[in-house]
Amino acid sequence: MTTPIQRAGQLRDEYGAADANAAELLCDRHPADAVAFTFVAPDLGSVDLTFGELRARSERVAAALVELGVREGDRVATLMGKSQELVVALLAIWRLGAVHVPLFTAFAPGAIAMRVNGNGTTFVITDGAQRDKLAPSADLPAERDWRIITTGTPVGDDVAFQTLLENTGPAPESVAIGGDGVLVELFTSGTTGTPKAVPMRLGGMAGVVMYLEYGIDYADGDVFWNIADPGWAYGLYIAILAPMATGRRSLLVCAAFDPALTWRVLKEFGITNFAAAPTVYRALRHAPIPDGLVLRHLSSAGEPLTPDVITWSRQALGVEIRDHYGQTETGMTVVNAWHPDLIAEIKTGSMGKPMPGYTVQVLQLDSDDPAAVGEAGRVAIATSSPLLTFRGYRNAPESSAARFTADGEWYLTGDVAALDADGYLTFASRDDDVILMAGYRIGPFEVESVLTSHDSISEAAVIGVPDELRGEVLIAVAVLAPGVGPDEALTADLQQLVKQKLAAHVYPRRIHYVPELPKTPSGKVQRFLLRAQFND
C-alpha cells in the first residue's frame, strides 16, 4: 500500500521530470472517451467534453496559434469565464510550451494592462462579452505588443476564436517543458508595489494533484465541483488542472454565483464532493436547502473558516466543512484532510496539519527560530519540501528575497499562526497588510494608487475590516487635498474610480477622511492603527 509520503515522492518525480510534457500529463494519456469536463448552463442544461474531444480541439487551436507566431515561452493571457473555449484554449497554450496568464473577468482595463503589458504577452484570448475592456483607453493604448483573439465578433485586426477551431493544419508536436518549465503565470498582491508574477511550474502540479487526492479526497464514484473562479489560483489549480491531471471529471457552471442555483446544481447533478470559499458557504446559509442532496465532503479555502459555518453545515447538511490553507505561490499546504489515511478530528478554528510533501513550521515573529508551542509566529515552509517549487517572483528580486529567510531555508508565507502540540496550525492574522476578501487576496497599494490619482486626494490608506459575509471588506482612509471638503458625492466618485480602474469587487465600502495618516518615523503608514480605529 502506498503511503501519503510515498505518493508525494511519486508525484514529484512524475511532474518534476526533465522531460515532463504538460499536454501528455494533463490530457493525452487519458482514455479518449473519458469525460474531462461537464459544462452546466444556468437552466441546468449540460454538455460533456471528453479528453479525446479536448485533445482534438486543442490541437487545432495550437496549430493556429503556431501560424499566428506563438512560440514556447510566450505569454498568452485569457480573459474568459468558465466555458469549453476556455479549457480548449488553455490546453492549446500548454501544448506549445507557452505560458498561460489568467485574467479575472471582474478586472477593469487598468488591472488587465498591468498584467499583460511589457511581460512578453503575445495574445489575449477573450470572451466576446469582455472584449470592450480591451478597447484603446488611457490604460490600454492602441499601440500594444499583443493582439486579441475573441470568441465574439472581431474588431479591427482581432482573430476569431472560431477560425482557430476550424484550423486544418497539422497538429504541432507537444512541447516537453520539463518540471522546471513555467505552466502558468499568476499575479498575487502584496502590501507594496504592483501585483507580482508568480511562476507556476509544471513540477508544481505534484502538489496540486496531491491536494486533490488527499486534501479533497476525490475518489472513484465522486461527482466533484469546485465553484472557485479559474481567474484565481484555487479555481485554476483545483477546478481545472488537478482533475485534468488525474483524468477525472470536473464540473464547471457557466454562470455567476447564485445561492439558489448552487443548491439546484448540488442536487440535480448529485454532487458528492464540493469545494468553495467561506463566503459561498455563508451565502448558502440564507437560501432554502433542497431535499435529496448526496454530499460526502465539503472543503473550504481562500480565507479562514469561522466555527459557526462548520456548526451550520453539520446541523443542516450532516457534513462538516473542512478548512484548507494555501497560497498562489505554494499550492495547498495545510489541510484538514478528507482522505482516510489522513483524516483526523477537526479542532475548532484550526486550518489543519501540514500536507505530506511540505514541512511547515511557525517561526518567532522577531527571529528565524521556531516559536514555542501555542505561540503566534510566522508561518514558514521549508524550501527543502519535496512539493514546494516556488523560488521567487518573476523580475522582482527584492520582493522575492523578502519571502525567504536569510539562510534560504524557509519560505515565509506572510501569515501568522500558532502551532499546537498535536501539529495543528491555527491562523491568527497576516503579518503584512494584504486583505483577504471572499477568497481573494487584495493588496492595498493598487487601490491606494487609484485613490491618490484623484485631484481631491493627497494621501490614502486602504485596510480590511471584518464582514459577516465576505470575511473582510475594504475601507479607505484618505487625506483631502488643500481646499477640498468631504462630501457624499466625492466618496461615490472615488468608489466609481476604483471600479473603473481596477475591479468592481475591490472598491472601498466606506471612505473616512482624516487630517493625516499615522506613520512611522521613516514615513511608512501604520495601517494597524487605522484598523484599530475604524474596525467597527
Phi, psi and omega in degrees: 000133181281128177277162177303320179295318178296320179296320177300319178294319178299315181294320177301315181293323183290309185274342180266002182298150182297334181253020181299135185238117186298315182298320179292314184290327186269337187216302197295335181278350184273155178304133185299331183269000178285140181282127178270315182219146167245121181261126186247128179272165179303332178273009180074007168295148186219155178225132176266145174237117181277166177295327177294316177294319178298319179297310184298315182291319181292328176294321178295316180294320178299317178300319179293321178296323176299316179297331179276354175105006180287133183230168178306133179090345176295149174267130175234119184265154174234128174244078192217146172276185180291122184193165174298320180300323180298307185291328176294316179298317181299311182294326176298317178300313183289332176300326184271359185074015176278170185250129179275130175247104182285139175238122179293135185291348176276353181296143171270170183306323181297317179292325178294313182302319181299332185265347184236348181269128174076017181240014179091009177292130181255330179217149168242119177265124187228151168293152177302324182291341181261353189303322184299333180294339183264005178292152178305135181201183177299330181272330183233087181296161183295327179275112184225166177270358185228158178247172185246135169245127185234146174278351179260208180282123181296147176238130178061235182266020175303155172252134178281129180301326181300325179292331176293318180295335182267005182300137182248008179290164180295142179295129178289151176291132181294145186268129175271101182276347181078167184299332179275349181293147182272127181265315186222147173235101178263159178248137180234148186266144174236190183272341179229146177073175180286164177306148187251146184279124179257113176284119175263109185277157178301324177300334178292346177297337179300315179292324179296314179292319179303318180295316180298321183284319188252322178285307180280325185062056174285106187249168176305135180091349179286151166246112191256136175219116170254115188280351186298151182285134181287359172284354180235166190300311186296322178289316181292313183293314194258337177268337183241299188295310185297312177299320178302314183298325182269357180074023182250157183284142173236141179266130176236118180266119187271065182199157175293155181297134175213126183304316182295317178296321180299315178298321180297318179294316180303321181281305190293331181260005175061044181296128177253337187225111189234138179228140182195167174283157179306328179302321179297313181296321179296322178291323181295334180299335187261011177240149181299137179268124181283160173281162172087015176288149180235033183298135179248316180229141172234129182233152183223145178202162175112331179197162181300140180264120183281149185302329183296328180289322178296317178300316179300313184295322178297315184285318187272330186244345183075013179223133178277152174268129180256128183277140178229152185230137176192185180217163174304320184290330192242344194076192183275125189239335180231127188218148161268084194294149177264337186299139182305330181286345185235349187297139180211165181298139177285138170258130185307125177085352183272144176269005171108204181243159178303139178283143177308135184105349178232133172258116184243135180225158172252118180263152179301154182293332185243011176203171180265017176275151178300140176284157177292158177304128179084354181271134178291135180202186184277128178285125183227147179242129181297131179291347176277357180301129184303330185260002179270119181245354181289129179235000178147163179280154180289126176056037179217068186298322181291316178295324179294315181299325181292344181273357182231150174293161186301328180275358178075007185277340186227137168269129183262120186285337186089005179250154178247133180208172175240144179249124182267179186293340180267003178090008178274140175255137178238120183295138177246312183186176165278148174265006170231199187251019176296140183256133178253106183235118177052036178090356181257139173271126181235120176275137183293333188301313183300315182292318179298322180296321178293315182299317182284352174284347178282137184298337184274354186242128178263326177214154178206148174227139180245136180226165174255139176233152184301144177219135186298322183272312189265358184088299173220153168228163181272140163229157181241147173238120190233149173254124183283152175291155180306134177085359181258136177251151180285142172202168183295327180295320178295316179301314179296323179295318180293319179297317180293325179299317178295318178299320182287324186271329185242279181193152185298328186280351184256009181288147179288127181291330175223153174230122177256138181253128184229158179293326179201158178265143176290134184221158172284168177303333180274358175098005180280133180293133180266085184293335180296328177289323177293321178297320179294326183280321189248012182278073181231000000 
